[in-house]
Coordinates of C-alpha atoms in Angstrom, one line a residue:
M6 CA 120.9 162.2 122.1
H7 CA 119.5 161.0 118.8
A8 CA 117.7 157.7 118.6
V9 CA 121.0 155.3 117.9
P10 CA 120.9 153.4 116.2
D11 CA 121.7 149.0 116.8
V12 CA 124.1 146.7 114.8
M13 CA 122.8 143.1 115.1
L14 CA 125.1 140.5 116.4
N15 CA 125.1 137.2 114.8
N16 CA 123.6 135.0 117.4
G17 CA 120.6 138.2 116.9
V18 CA 121.6 140.3 120.1
T19 CA 121.1 144.0 119.6
I20 CA 123.9 146.5 120.2
P21 CA 123.5 150.1 120.1
Q22 CA 126.1 151.0 117.7
L23 CA 127.1 154.5 119.8
G24 CA 128.5 153.8 122.9
F25 CA 131.0 155.3 126.4
G26 CA 134.6 153.9 126.2
T27 CA 136.2 153.9 129.0
F28 CA 139.9 154.2 128.6
K29 CA 142.8 155.0 130.5
I30 CA 139.0 157.4 132.2
P31 CA 140.9 156.5 135.8
P32 CA 138.8 154.3 138.8
A33 CA 138.1 158.3 140.2
D34 CA 136.5 160.1 137.7
T35 CA 134.7 156.9 135.8
R36 CA 131.5 156.5 138.3
Q37 CA 131.2 160.8 137.2
A38 CA 131.9 160.5 134.1
T39 CA 129.8 157.6 133.4
L40 CA 126.8 158.5 134.7
T41 CA 127.3 162.2 133.0
A42 CA 127.2 159.8 130.0
L43 CA 124.4 157.9 130.9
E44 CA 122.9 161.7 132.0
L45 CA 122.8 162.2 128.1
G46 CA 121.6 159.6 126.7
Y47 CA 123.9 156.6 126.4
R48 CA 123.4 153.1 126.7
H49 CA 126.4 151.3 126.0
I50 CA 129.1 151.6 128.0
D51 CA 132.7 149.7 127.6
T52 CA 134.9 149.1 129.9
A53 CA 138.1 146.2 130.3
Q54 CA 140.1 144.5 133.0
M55 CA 143.3 145.6 131.6
Y56 CA 141.0 149.5 132.7
G57 CA 141.2 148.5 136.8
N58 CA 137.8 150.9 136.5
E59 CA 135.2 148.3 136.0
K60 CA 133.8 149.0 140.5
E61 CA 133.1 152.5 139.2
V62 CA 131.4 151.8 136.1
G63 CA 129.4 149.6 137.6
E64 CA 128.6 152.5 140.2
A65 CA 127.1 154.1 138.3
L66 CA 124.4 152.1 136.4
R67 CA 123.3 151.4 139.7
D68 CA 122.9 154.6 140.6
S69 CA 121.8 156.1 136.9
G70 CA 118.4 154.6 138.4
I71 CA 118.3 153.4 134.8
D72 CA 116.8 149.2 133.7
R73 CA 119.0 147.2 133.5
D74 CA 117.3 146.0 130.3
E75 CA 118.0 149.1 128.7
L76 CA 122.0 148.6 128.7
F77 CA 124.8 147.7 126.9
V78 CA 127.7 146.6 129.3
T79 CA 131.1 145.1 127.2
S80 CA 134.1 144.2 129.5
K81 CA 137.3 142.4 128.1
L82 CA 139.1 139.7 129.7
N83 CA 142.8 140.8 130.6
N84 CA 146.0 139.1 129.3
G85 CA 147.0 137.3 132.1
F86 CA 143.8 135.1 132.8
H87 CA 143.6 133.7 128.7
E88 CA 144.6 130.0 131.0
A89 CA 140.7 128.5 131.5
A90 CA 140.3 128.5 135.1
A91 CA 141.6 131.7 135.6
A92 CA 139.6 133.0 132.4
R93 CA 136.2 131.8 134.6
A94 CA 138.0 132.9 137.8
A95 CA 138.5 136.9 136.0
F96 CA 134.8 137.0 134.3
D97 CA 133.4 135.7 137.8
Q98 CA 135.1 138.7 138.9
S99 CA 134.2 141.4 136.1
L100 CA 130.8 140.4 137.5
E101 CA 131.0 141.2 140.6
D102 CA 132.2 144.3 139.9
L103 CA 130.9 145.0 138.1
G104 CA 127.5 143.9 140.3
L105 CA 126.0 142.5 137.6
A106 CA 124.2 138.7 136.8
Q107 CA 125.0 139.2 133.0
L108 CA 127.1 140.7 131.0
D109 CA 125.9 141.8 127.0
L110 CA 129.6 141.0 125.5
F111 CA 133.3 139.7 126.6
L112 CA 136.0 139.8 124.8
I113 CA 139.4 138.6 125.0
H114 CA 141.3 141.9 125.0
W115 CA 144.3 140.8 123.3
P116 CA 145.6 137.4 121.5
R117 CA 148.9 137.7 122.4
P118 CA 151.1 134.5 119.9
K119 CA 153.9 134.8 121.0
T120 CA 153.0 134.2 125.1
G121 CA 148.7 133.4 125.5
N122 CA 146.6 131.3 124.3
F123 CA 143.3 132.6 123.0
V124 CA 141.9 129.7 121.7
E125 CA 142.0 127.8 125.2
A126 CA 140.7 131.0 126.4
W127 CA 137.7 131.2 123.4
Q128 CA 137.0 128.3 124.7
T129 CA 136.1 128.9 127.9
L130 CA 134.3 131.5 126.4
E131 CA 132.1 129.3 124.6
E132 CA 131.3 127.4 127.8
I133 CA 130.5 131.1 129.8
Y134 CA 128.4 132.3 127.4
R135 CA 126.1 128.3 126.6
S136 CA 126.3 129.1 130.3
G137 CA 123.9 132.5 130.3
R138 CA 126.2 134.8 131.9
V139 CA 127.2 136.8 129.1
R140 CA 124.2 138.0 126.1
A141 CA 127.6 137.5 123.0
I142 CA 131.6 136.5 122.9
G143 CA 134.5 138.4 120.9
V144 CA 137.8 139.9 120.4
S145 CA 139.7 142.1 120.2
N146 CA 142.9 143.4 118.0
F147 CA 142.4 139.4 115.9
Q148 CA 143.9 140.2 112.9
P149 CA 142.4 137.9 110.0
H150 CA 145.1 135.1 110.6
H151 CA 144.2 135.0 114.0
L152 CA 140.8 134.4 113.6
R153 CA 141.5 131.5 111.0
R154 CA 143.2 129.7 113.7
L155 CA 139.9 130.8 116.6
M156 CA 138.0 129.4 114.7
A157 CA 139.8 125.9 113.1
N158 CA 139.4 125.3 116.9
S159 CA 136.1 126.5 118.0
V160 CA 131.9 126.0 117.7
I161 CA 131.4 129.3 118.4
V162 CA 132.3 132.3 115.4
P163 CA 132.9 135.6 117.6
A164 CA 130.4 138.1 117.2
V165 CA 132.3 141.1 116.9
N166 CA 135.9 142.2 116.5
Q167 CA 136.9 145.5 118.3
I168 CA 140.0 146.7 115.8
E169 CA 141.8 150.2 116.2
V170 CA 139.9 152.0 112.9
H171 CA 139.8 155.7 112.1
P172 CA 141.1 157.6 108.9
Y173 CA 144.6 157.3 109.5
L174 CA 144.1 153.3 109.7
T175 CA 141.5 152.4 108.1
Q176 CA 141.4 148.4 108.3
D177 CA 140.5 147.2 105.2
E178 CA 141.6 143.8 105.4
V179 CA 140.0 143.4 108.1
R180 CA 137.2 144.5 108.2
S181 CA 135.9 142.6 105.1
F182 CA 137.2 140.0 107.0
N183 CA 135.0 140.1 109.6
A184 CA 131.9 140.2 107.0
E185 CA 132.7 137.5 105.2
H186 CA 132.4 135.7 108.7
D187 CA 128.7 138.2 109.8
I188 CA 131.5 139.1 112.5
A189 CA 130.7 143.4 113.7
T190 CA 133.4 145.6 114.1
E191 CA 134.2 147.9 117.0
A192 CA 136.4 150.5 115.4
W193 CA 138.1 151.7 119.1
S194 CA 140.5 154.8 119.3
P195 CA 138.6 156.4 116.3
L196 CA 139.6 159.6 116.2
A197 CA 143.7 158.6 116.5
K198 CA 143.4 160.2 120.2
G199 CA 143.4 163.5 118.3
R200 CA 144.9 162.9 115.9
V201 CA 142.8 163.1 113.0
L202 CA 140.9 166.1 114.1
N203 CA 143.6 168.9 111.9
D204 CA 144.0 167.0 108.8
P205 CA 143.4 169.5 106.0
V206 CA 139.9 167.1 104.7
I207 CA 138.6 166.3 107.6
V208 CA 138.4 170.3 108.2
R209 CA 137.4 170.9 104.7
I210 CA 134.2 168.6 105.5
A211 CA 133.3 169.9 109.0
N212 CA 133.4 173.7 107.8
D213 CA 131.0 172.4 105.3
T214 CA 129.3 170.4 106.8
G215 CA 129.1 173.4 109.8
R216 CA 129.8 170.9 112.4
T217 CA 133.0 170.2 114.5
P218 CA 135.7 167.5 113.0
A219 CA 135.1 165.5 115.9
Q220 CA 131.3 164.7 114.4
V221 CA 132.1 164.1 111.0
T222 CA 135.1 161.9 112.3
L223 CA 132.6 159.8 114.1
R224 CA 130.1 159.8 111.5
W225 CA 132.5 158.2 108.7
A226 CA 133.0 156.0 111.1
I227 CA 129.2 155.4 111.5
Q228 CA 128.1 155.5 107.3
R229 CA 131.2 152.0 107.1
G230 CA 128.9 150.6 109.8
D231 CA 131.7 150.3 112.1
I232 CA 130.4 150.3 115.9
I233 CA 132.3 153.3 118.2
F234 CA 132.6 154.4 121.8
P235 CA 135.3 157.7 121.7
K236 CA 135.9 158.6 125.6
S237 CA 135.8 162.0 127.0
V238 CA 136.0 163.2 130.7
T239 CA 134.3 166.2 129.7
R240 CA 130.7 166.4 130.1
E241 CA 130.1 169.2 126.2
R242 CA 132.6 166.3 124.3
V243 CA 130.5 164.0 126.0
Q244 CA 127.0 165.5 123.9
E245 CA 129.9 166.7 121.1
N246 CA 130.6 163.2 120.8
S247 CA 126.8 161.6 120.4
A248 CA 125.6 164.3 118.0
L249 CA 126.1 162.0 115.5
F250 CA 122.4 160.8 114.2
D251 CA 121.1 164.6 112.5
F252 CA 122.7 164.8 110.0
E253 CA 124.9 162.2 106.7
L254 CA 127.5 162.6 104.8
G255 CA 128.5 162.5 101.4
E256 CA 129.9 159.2 99.1
A257 CA 132.0 161.3 98.2
D258 CA 132.9 162.4 102.2
I259 CA 133.5 158.8 102.8
A260 CA 135.6 158.3 99.8
E261 CA 137.6 161.4 100.8
I262 CA 137.7 160.5 104.6
S263 CA 138.9 157.0 103.7
A264 CA 141.8 158.0 101.2
L265 CA 143.6 159.6 104.2
N266 CA 145.1 155.8 105.2
R267 CA 148.5 155.2 106.2
N268 CA 148.6 152.4 107.8
E269 CA 149.6 154.3 110.9
R270 CA 148.3 152.9 114.0
T271 CA 148.0 154.8 117.6
G272 CA 148.1 151.7 119.5
P273 CA 150.3 148.2 119.7
D274 CA 150.7 146.0 116.5
P275 CA 149.1 142.7 117.0
D276 CA 151.2 140.5 116.1
N277 CA 154.0 142.0 118.7
N278 CA 152.1 142.4 121.1
G279 CA 152.1 139.4 122.8

């Protein structure tokens, strides 16, 4: 793998711009899938309590033999644990399951504006951050109005906002808000669950550049400055997804792909997900 650039977060911590995602990888497959990614050069692993595979990610981290300080590990607070005591216990469980003394990044997974209390959850994450058991804290699936409410009731600005972003959902408003407040954008589902891979524009650009549609789409995200972590359990696909740093797309290509936006989600709307 070519060297992966780092993105500096607003507290000075650096995160590799490319990572390996573990969403919907069954626990029985997670250890080997994560080990494969690590063997191929990935050093940034994204998991979550909701995924049910933190223990297996932890097994892969240990079995890889890679020094802890070379790895960047993210997990996320599950939806039912916004209350302070529950959030503390859930964080402790993540550390135990992963076999780590410290996380690199911990996120509130969803705002759950109707039934959750993301402000209380965030204040608890601030407390955990001050304890030194996590190097950075952030949020996931937050819209600007969620972030405004959070920041009005807290001290620490989130380091990251992990949101669904791909050519059919370019999220310009949220990404602009993030940038204005020095919040890094992480893009989940960067291939729109494969929906964009047969798009004629992307296929044509892939043919012109001698790359695959997946590589073109992921490179588009990289050049826009987003942090990405595509997921696969197939070694060849995991390797393909990492071959992004020995070519560039032209400005016209970037503009054409961005123009594919349909505001089309593959996942839930954050305002209606709890």
